[in-house]
mmCIF file of C-alpha atoms in Angstrom:
data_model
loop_
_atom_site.group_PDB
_atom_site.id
_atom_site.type_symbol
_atom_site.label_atom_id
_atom_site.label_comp_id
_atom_site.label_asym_id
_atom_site.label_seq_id
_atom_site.Cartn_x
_atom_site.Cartn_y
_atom_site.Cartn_z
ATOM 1 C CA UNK A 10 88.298 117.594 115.909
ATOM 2 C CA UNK A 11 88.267 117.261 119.645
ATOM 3 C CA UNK A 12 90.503 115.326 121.932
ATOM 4 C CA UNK A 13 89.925 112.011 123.424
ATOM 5 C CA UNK A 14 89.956 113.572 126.604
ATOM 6 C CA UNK A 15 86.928 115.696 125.479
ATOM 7 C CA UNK A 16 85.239 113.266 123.800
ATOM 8 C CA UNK A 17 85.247 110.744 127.111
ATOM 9 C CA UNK A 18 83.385 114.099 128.858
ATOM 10 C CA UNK A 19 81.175 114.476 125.717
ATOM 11 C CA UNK A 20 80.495 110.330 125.960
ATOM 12 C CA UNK A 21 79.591 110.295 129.579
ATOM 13 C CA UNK A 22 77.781 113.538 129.598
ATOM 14 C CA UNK A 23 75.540 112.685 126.056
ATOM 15 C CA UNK A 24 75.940 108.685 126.496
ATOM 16 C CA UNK A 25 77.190 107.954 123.399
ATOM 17 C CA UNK A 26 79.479 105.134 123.497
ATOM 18 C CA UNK A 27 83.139 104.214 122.556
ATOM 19 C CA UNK A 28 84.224 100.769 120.716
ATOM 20 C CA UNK A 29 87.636 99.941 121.503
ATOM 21 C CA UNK A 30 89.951 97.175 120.787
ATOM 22 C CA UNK A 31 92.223 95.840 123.842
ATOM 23 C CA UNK A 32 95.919 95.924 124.071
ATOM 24 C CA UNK A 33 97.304 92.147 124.001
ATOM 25 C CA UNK A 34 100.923 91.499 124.367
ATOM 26 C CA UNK A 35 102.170 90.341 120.909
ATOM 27 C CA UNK A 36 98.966 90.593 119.121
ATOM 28 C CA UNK A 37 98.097 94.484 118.981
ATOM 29 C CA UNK A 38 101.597 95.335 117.173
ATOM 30 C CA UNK A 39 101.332 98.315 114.266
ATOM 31 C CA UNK A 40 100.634 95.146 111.765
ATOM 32 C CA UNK A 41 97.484 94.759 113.560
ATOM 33 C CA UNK A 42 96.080 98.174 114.078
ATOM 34 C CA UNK A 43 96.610 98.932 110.204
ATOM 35 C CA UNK A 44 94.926 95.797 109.738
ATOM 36 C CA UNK A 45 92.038 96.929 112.052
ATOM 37 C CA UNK A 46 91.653 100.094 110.516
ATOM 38 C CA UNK A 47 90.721 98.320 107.216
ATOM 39 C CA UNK A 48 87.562 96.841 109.001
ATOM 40 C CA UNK A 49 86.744 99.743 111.172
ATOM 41 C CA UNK A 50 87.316 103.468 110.736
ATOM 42 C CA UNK A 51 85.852 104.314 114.534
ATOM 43 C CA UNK A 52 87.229 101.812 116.892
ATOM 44 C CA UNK A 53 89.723 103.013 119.580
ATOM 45 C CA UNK A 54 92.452 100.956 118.737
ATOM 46 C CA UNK A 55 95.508 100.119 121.620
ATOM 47 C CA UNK A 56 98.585 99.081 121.294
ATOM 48 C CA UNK A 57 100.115 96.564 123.310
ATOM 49 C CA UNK A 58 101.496 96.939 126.558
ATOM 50 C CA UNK A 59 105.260 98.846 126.149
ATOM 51 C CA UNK A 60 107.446 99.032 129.666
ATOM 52 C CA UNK A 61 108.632 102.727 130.525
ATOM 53 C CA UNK A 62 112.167 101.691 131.305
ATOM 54 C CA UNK A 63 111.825 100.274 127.646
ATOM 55 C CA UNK A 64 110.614 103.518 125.654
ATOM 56 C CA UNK A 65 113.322 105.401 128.212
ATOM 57 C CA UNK A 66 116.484 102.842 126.815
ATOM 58 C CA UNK A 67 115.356 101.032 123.634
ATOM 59 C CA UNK A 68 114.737 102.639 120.245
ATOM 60 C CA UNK A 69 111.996 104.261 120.679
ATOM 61 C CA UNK A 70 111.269 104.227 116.950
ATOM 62 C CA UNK A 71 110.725 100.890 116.582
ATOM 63 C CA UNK A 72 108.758 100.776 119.763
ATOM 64 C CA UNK A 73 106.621 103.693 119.084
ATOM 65 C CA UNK A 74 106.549 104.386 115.490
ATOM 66 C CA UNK A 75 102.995 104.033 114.081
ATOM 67 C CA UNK A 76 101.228 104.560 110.967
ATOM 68 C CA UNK A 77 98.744 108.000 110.461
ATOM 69 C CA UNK A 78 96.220 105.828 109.146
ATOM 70 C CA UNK A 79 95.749 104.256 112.742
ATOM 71 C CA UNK A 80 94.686 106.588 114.450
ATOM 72 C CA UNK A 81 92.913 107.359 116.992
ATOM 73 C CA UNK A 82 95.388 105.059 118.915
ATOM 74 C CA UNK A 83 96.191 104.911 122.543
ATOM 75 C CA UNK A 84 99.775 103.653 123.870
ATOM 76 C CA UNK A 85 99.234 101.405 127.021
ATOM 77 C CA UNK A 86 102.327 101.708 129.049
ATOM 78 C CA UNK A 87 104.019 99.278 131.866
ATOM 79 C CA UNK A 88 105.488 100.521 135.086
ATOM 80 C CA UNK A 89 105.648 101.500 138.386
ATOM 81 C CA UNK A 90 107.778 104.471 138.561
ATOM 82 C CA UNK A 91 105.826 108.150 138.625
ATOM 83 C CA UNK A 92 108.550 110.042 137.289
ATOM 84 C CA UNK A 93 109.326 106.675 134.616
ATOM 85 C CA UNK A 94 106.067 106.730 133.427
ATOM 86 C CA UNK A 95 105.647 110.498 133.619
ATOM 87 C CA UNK A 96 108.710 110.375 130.985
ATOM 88 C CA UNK A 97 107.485 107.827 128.645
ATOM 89 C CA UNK A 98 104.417 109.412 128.624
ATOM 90 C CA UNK A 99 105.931 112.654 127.334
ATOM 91 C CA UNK A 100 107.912 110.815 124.483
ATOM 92 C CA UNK A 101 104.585 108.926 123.867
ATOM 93 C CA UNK A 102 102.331 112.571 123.290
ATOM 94 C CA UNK A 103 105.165 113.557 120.786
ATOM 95 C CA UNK A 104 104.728 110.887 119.087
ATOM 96 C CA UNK A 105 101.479 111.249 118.246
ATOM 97 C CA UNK A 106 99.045 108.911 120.237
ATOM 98 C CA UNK A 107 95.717 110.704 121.248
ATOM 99 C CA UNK A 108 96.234 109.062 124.692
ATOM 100 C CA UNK A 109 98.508 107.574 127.370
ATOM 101 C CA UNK A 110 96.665 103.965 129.160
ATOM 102 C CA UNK A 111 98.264 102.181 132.283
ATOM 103 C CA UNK A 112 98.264 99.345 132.491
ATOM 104 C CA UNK A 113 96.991 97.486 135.890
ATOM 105 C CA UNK A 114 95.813 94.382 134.974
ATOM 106 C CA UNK A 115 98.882 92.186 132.900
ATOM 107 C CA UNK A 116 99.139 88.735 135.300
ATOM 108 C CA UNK A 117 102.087 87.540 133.560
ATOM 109 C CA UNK A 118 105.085 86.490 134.859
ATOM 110 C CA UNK A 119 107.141 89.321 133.389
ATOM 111 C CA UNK A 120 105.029 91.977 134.894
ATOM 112 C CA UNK A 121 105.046 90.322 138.406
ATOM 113 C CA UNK A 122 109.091 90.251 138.532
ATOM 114 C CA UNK A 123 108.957 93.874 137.900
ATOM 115 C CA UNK A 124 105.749 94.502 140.077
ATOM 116 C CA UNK A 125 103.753 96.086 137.903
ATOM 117 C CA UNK A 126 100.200 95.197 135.661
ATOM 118 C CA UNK A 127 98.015 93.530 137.804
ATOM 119 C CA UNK A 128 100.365 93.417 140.936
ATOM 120 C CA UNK A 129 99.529 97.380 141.136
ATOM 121 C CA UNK A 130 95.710 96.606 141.840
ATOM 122 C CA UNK A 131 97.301 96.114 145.719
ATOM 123 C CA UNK A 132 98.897 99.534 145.686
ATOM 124 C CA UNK A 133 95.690 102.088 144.724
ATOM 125 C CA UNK A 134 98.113 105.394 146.136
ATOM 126 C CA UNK A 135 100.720 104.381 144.101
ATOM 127 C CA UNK A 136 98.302 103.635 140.953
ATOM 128 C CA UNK A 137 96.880 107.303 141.769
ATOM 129 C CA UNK A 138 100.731 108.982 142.080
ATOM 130 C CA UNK A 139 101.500 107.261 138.439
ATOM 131 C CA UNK A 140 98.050 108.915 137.045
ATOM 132 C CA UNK A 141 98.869 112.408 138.470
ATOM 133 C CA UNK A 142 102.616 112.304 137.342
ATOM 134 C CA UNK A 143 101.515 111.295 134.020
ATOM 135 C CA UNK A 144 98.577 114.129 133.951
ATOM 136 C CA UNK A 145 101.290 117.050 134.855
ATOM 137 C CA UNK A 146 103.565 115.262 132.269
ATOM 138 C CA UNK A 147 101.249 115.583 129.310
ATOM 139 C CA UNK A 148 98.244 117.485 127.389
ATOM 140 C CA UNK A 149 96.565 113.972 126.327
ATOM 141 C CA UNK A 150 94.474 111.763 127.793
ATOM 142 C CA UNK A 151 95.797 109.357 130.737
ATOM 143 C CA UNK A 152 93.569 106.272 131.470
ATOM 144 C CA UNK A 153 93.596 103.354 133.496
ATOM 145 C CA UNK A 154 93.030 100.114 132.468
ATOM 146 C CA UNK A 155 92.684 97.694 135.347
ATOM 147 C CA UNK A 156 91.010 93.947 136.740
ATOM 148 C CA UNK A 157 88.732 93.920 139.563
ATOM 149 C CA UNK A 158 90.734 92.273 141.981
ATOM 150 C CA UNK A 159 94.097 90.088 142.283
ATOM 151 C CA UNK A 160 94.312 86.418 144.788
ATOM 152 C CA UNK A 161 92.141 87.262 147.817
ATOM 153 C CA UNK A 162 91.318 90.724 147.596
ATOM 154 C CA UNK A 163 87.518 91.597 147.957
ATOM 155 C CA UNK A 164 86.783 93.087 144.314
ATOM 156 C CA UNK A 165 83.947 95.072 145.893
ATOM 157 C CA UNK A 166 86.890 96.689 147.786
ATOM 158 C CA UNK A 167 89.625 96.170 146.113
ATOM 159 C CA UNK A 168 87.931 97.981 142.519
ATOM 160 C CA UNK A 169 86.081 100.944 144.505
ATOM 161 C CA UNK A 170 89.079 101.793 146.146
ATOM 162 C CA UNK A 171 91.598 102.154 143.061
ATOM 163 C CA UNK A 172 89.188 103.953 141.207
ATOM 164 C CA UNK A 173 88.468 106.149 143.479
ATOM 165 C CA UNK A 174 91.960 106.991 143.885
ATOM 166 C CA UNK A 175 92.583 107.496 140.374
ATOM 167 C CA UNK A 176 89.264 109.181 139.616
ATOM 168 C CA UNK A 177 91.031 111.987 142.179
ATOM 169 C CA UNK A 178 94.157 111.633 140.231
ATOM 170 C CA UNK A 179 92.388 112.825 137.442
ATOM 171 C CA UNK A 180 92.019 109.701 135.111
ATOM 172 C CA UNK A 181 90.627 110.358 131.939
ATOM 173 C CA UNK A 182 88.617 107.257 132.080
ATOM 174 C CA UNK A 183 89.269 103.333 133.611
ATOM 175 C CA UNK A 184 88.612 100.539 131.491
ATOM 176 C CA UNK A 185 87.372 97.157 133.664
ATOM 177 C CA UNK A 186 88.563 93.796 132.609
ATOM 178 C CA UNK A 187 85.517 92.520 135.242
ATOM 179 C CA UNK A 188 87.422 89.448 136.193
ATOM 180 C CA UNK A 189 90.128 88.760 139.295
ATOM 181 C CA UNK A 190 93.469 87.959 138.192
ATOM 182 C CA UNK A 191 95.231 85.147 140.181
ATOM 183 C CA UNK A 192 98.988 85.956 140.130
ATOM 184 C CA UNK A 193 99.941 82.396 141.844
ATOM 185 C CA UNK A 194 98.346 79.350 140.175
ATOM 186 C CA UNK A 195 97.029 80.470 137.290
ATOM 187 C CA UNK A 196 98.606 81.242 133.831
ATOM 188 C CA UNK A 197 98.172 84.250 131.728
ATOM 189 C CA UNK A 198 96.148 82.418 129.598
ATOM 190 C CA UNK A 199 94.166 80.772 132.377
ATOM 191 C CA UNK A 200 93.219 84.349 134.247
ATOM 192 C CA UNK A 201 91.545 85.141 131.043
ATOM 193 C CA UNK A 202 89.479 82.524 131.162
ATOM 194 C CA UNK A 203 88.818 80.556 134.337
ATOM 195 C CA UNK A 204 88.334 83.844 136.951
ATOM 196 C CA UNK A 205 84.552 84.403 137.016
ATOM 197 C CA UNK A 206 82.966 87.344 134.945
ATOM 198 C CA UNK A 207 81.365 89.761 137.548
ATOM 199 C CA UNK A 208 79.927 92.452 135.127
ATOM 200 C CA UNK A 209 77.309 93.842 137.707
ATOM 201 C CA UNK A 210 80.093 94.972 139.716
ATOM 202 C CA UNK A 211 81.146 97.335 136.683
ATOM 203 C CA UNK A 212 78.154 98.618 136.360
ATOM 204 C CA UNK A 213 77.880 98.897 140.256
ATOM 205 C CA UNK A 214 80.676 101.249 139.865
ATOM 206 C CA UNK A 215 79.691 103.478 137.173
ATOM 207 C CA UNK A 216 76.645 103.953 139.080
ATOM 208 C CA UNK A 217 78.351 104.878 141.388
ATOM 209 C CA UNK A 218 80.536 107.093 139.453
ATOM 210 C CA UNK A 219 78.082 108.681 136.498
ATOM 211 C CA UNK A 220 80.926 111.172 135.874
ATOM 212 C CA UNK A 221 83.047 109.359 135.220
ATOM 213 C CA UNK A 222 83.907 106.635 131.605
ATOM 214 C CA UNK A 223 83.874 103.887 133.218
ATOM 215 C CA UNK A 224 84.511 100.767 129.894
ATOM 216 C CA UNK A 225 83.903 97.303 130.222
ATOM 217 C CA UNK A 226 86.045 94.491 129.064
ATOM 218 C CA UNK A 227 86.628 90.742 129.165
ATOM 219 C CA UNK A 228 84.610 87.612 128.167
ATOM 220 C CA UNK A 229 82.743 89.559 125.351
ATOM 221 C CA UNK A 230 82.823 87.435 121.789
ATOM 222 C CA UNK A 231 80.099 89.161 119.849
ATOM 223 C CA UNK A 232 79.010 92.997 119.043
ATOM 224 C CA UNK A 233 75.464 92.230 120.040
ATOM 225 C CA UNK A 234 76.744 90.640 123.381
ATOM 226 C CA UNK A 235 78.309 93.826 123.486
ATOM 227 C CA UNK A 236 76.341 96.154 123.365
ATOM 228 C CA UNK A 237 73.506 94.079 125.794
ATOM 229 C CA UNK A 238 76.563 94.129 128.584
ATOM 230 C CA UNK A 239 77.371 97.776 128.128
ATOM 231 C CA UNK A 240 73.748 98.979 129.439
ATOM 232 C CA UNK A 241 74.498 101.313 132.020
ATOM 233 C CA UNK A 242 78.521 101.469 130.849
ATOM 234 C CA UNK A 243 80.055 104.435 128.212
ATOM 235 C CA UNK A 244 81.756 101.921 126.617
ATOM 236 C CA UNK A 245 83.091 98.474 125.642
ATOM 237 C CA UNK A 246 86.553 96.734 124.352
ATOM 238 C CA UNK A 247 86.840 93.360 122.785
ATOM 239 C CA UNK A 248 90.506 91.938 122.563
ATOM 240 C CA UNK A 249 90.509 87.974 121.570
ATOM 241 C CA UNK A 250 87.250 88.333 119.712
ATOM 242 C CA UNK A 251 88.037 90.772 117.895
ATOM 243 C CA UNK A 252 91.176 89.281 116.627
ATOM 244 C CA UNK A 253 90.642 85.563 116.201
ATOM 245 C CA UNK A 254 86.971 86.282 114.467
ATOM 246 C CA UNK A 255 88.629 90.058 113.331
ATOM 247 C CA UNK A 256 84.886 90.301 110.624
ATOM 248 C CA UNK A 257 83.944 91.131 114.053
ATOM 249 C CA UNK A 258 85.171 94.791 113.425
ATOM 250 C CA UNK A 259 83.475 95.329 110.237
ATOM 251 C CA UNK A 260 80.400 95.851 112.262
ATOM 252 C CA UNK A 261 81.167 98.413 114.703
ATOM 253 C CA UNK A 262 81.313 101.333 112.243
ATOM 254 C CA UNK A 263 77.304 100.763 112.065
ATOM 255 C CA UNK A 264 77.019 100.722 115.934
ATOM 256 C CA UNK A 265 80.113 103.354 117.521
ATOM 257 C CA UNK A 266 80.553 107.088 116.323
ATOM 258 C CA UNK A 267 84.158 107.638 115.772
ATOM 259 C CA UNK A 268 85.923 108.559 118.707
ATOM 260 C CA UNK A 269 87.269 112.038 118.053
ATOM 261 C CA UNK A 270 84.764 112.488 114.779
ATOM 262 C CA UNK A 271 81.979 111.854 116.256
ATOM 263 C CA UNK A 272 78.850 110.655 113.913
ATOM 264 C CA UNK A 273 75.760 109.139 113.367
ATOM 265 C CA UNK A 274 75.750 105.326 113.063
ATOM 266 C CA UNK A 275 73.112 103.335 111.453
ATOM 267 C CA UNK A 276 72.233 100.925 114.666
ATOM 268 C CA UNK A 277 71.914 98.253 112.153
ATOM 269 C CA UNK A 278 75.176 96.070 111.598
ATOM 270 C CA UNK A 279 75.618 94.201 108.940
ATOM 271 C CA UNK A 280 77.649 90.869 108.888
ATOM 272 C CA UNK A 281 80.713 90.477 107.436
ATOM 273 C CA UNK A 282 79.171 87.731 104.694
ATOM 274 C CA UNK A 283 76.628 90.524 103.389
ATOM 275 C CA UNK A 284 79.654 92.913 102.721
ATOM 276 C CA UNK A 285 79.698 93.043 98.672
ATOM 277 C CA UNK A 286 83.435 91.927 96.739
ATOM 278 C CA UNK A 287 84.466 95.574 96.069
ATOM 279 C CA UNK A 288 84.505 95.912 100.195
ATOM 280 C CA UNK A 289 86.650 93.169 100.478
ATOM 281 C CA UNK A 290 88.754 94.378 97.596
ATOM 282 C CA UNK A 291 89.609 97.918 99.152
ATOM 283 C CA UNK A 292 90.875 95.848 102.322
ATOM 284 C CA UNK A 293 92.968 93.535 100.079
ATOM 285 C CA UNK A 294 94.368 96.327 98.378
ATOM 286 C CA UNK A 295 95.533 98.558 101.512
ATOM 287 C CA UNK A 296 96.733 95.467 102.831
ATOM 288 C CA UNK A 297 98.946 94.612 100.284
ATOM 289 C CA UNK A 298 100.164 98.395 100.098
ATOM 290 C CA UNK A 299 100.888 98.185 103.303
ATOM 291 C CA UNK A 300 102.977 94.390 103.038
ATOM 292 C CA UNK A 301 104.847 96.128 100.732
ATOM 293 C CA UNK A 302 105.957 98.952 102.737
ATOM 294 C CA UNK A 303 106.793 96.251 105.277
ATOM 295 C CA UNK A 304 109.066 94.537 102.971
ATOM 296 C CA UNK A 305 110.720 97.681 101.876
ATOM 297 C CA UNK A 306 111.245 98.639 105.675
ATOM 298 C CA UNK A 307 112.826 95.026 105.717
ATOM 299 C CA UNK A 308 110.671 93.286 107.490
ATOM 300 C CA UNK A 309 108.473 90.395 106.476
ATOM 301 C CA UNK A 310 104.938 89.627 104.784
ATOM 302 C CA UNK A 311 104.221 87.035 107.339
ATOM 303 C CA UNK A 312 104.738 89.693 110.085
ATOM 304 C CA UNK A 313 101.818 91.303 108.648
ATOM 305 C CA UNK A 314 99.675 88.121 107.414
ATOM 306 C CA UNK A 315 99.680 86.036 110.405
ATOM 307 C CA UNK A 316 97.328 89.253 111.889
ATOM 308 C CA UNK A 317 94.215 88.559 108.944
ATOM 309 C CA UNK A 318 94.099 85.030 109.416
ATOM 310 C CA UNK A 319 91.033 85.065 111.589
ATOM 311 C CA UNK A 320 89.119 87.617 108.823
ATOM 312 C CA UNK A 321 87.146 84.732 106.632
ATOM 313 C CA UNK A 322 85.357 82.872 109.478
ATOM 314 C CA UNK A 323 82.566 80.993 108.031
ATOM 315 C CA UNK A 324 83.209 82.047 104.553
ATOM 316 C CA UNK A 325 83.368 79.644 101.486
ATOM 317 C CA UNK A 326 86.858 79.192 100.671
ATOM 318 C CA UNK A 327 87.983 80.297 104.471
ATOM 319 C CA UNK A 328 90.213 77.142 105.261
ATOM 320 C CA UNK A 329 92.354 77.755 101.486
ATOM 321 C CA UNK A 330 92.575 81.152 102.856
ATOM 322 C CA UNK A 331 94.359 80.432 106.102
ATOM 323 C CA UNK A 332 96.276 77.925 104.255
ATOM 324 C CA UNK A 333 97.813 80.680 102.293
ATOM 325 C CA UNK A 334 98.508 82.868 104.568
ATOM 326 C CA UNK A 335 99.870 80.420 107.325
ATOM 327 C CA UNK A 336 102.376 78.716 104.493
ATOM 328 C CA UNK A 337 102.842 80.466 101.316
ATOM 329 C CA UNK A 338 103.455 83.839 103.672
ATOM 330 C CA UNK A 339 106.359 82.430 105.623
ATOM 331 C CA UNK A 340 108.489 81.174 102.547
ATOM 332 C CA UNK A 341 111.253 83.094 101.476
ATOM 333 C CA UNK A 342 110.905 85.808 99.253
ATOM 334 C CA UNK A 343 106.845 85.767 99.617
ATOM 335 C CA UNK A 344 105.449 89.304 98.471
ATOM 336 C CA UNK A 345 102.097 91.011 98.603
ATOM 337 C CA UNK A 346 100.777 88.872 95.924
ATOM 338 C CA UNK A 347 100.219 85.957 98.698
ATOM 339 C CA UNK A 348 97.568 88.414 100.301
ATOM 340 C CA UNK A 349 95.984 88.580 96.607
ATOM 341 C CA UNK A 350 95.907 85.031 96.489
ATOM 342 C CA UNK A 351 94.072 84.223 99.539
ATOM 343 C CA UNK A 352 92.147 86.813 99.164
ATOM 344 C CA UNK A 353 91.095 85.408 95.373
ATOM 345 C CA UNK A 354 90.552 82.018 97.368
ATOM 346 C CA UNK A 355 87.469 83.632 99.316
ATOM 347 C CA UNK A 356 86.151 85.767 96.799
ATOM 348 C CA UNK A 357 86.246 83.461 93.541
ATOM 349 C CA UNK A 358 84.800 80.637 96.088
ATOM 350 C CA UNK A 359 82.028 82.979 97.666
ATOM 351 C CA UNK A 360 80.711 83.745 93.993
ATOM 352 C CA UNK A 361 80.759 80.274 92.881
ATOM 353 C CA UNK A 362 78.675 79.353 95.886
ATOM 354 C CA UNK A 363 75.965 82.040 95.170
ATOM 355 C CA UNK A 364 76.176 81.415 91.229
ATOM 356 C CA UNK A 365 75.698 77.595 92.739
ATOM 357 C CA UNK A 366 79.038 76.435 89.786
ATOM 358 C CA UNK A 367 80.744 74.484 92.709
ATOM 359 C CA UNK A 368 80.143 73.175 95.927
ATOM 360 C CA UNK A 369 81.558 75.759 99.017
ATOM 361 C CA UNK A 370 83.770 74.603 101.535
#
């Protein structure tokens, strides 16, 4: 097994790409990256973004705990302190992740009260001090993950200059979300959608740095849009696709080597409607395994359903599935069997549609 760190050297210096998904704030929780795991045994998967001075005060068990089976996972931090972030990533490495990300590229309004996420795309030195603390602090990888701009900065500037800074920092690798973030008139959910997509200036960049993984992210919705953006990258990372249409992710096994395994992938996807009923089975089975574990922890089956209800798209029987999970899940005392059930919705109405015995939905 190598490291990440070694295997973003091996990936730039052979070309072989990574697959990852993208930290999102309440999304990528450890409910999620089991989840992923089912569907994918090679993506990178993130967590979402966890502030320093929380990991530093909080209990850092319930912040940091993770399952084996997740791996390789990377912890995206928040901050602005060196020596904070230096800290968290230490606690972070014992914990097991294979590699410390920082964030620079959150626009919300809880990240701009503490001046940190995308606000730190105006203060490159400061980016680059954070990157060396955390390098000294730790054996793993540290990566950035960053936008190309925030309000009026130039992006042509604005991008060349922090990763320059943190390339001589000794980032691991940066990860581009290739649009601006607007951190006055524009919501979270707007600077996801309504900055313009500038991908050439990503690949701009990694021409200009070929030693450096430079990943692309942002505005991608399908694995073969993917991979056609990623020409001339080392990498790419999906984040709402790949979680509100998560069949997505049972195609990237086929396409990405595993990222510390390595491998040879087929090239050739399949789609998630060609996958046979025993596939589909295993994933119903390790979820409900894993629902159970939940409830015996004391949490909730709905804290681990309302993360598969995107898995059926255009499946027979998809809308009884989401039914399931978005009501029976949440009622008191629901168990694992509500995962069998909606998973019986799709599979009993899948082969009824190709033994043509009843109409699909």
């Amino acid at each position: 097994m190598t490291t990440t760190g070694t295997f973003y050297r091996q990936a730039v210096e052979t070309g072989t790409k990574i697959f990852a998904t993208a930290p999102m704030i309440d999304w990528s929780d450890r409910a999620y990256r089991v989840f992923a795991r089912q569907l994918t045994k090679n993506a990178l998967l993130f967590t979402e973004m966890i502030v320093a001075d929380a990991i530093l005060r909080g209990n850092r068990d319930r912040l940091l705990g993770f399952d084996v089976v997740e791996q390789p996972v990377a912890l995206q931090l928040g901050g602005n302190s060196p020596e904070k972030l230096a800290e968290a990533a230490r606690i972070g490495e014992g914990f097991g992740y294979a590699e410390i990300n920082l964030n620079v590229g959150c626009p919300s309004d809880r990240v701009q009260s503490g001046t940190f996420g995308a606000c730190l795309m105006r203060e490159p030195d400061l980016v680059a001090e954070c990157v060396a603390a955390m390098k000294a602090a730790v054996a793993i990888p540290v990566t950035v993950k960053c936008r190309i701009g925030v309000d009026d900065q130039d992006p042509e500037v604005a991008l060349r200059d922090l990763v320059s800074k943190v390339k001589a920092a000794g980032t691991d690798a940066v990860w581009v979300h290739a649009r601006k973030a607007w951190l006055q008139g524009l919501s979270p959910k707007e600077n996801r959608d309504i900055p313009p997509l500038d991908y050439g200036l990503v690949r701009r960049l990694k021409a200009e740095n070929p030693n450096l993984f430079i990943g692309l992210n942002g505005g991608l919705h399908t694995l073969s849009q993917a991979v056609e953006e990623m020409d001339g990258l080392d990498g790419v990372m999906l984040g709402r696709a790949a979680y509100q249409d998560s069949g997505v992710l049972t195609g990237v096994d086929e396409l990405f080597p595993h990222p510390l395994m390595g491998g040879q992938p087929s090239g050739i996807p399949s789609s998630p409607q060609d996958r046979p009923a025993d596939y589909w089975e295993a994933v119903r089975d390790a979820m409900m395994a894993y629902a159970a574990e939940v409830s015996a922890r004391g949490g909730r089956v709905a804290h681990v359903t309302r993360h598969m209800i995107g898995l059926f798209q255009r499946f027979p029987g998809a809308r009884r599935y989401r039914q399931i999970l978005s009501a029976d899940a949440t009622k008191p005392g629901a168990g694992p069997e509500v995962i069998a059930a909606a998973f019986a919705a799709v599979l009993s109405a899948r082969a009824q549609a190709e033994t043509g015995t009843e109409a699909a939905e």
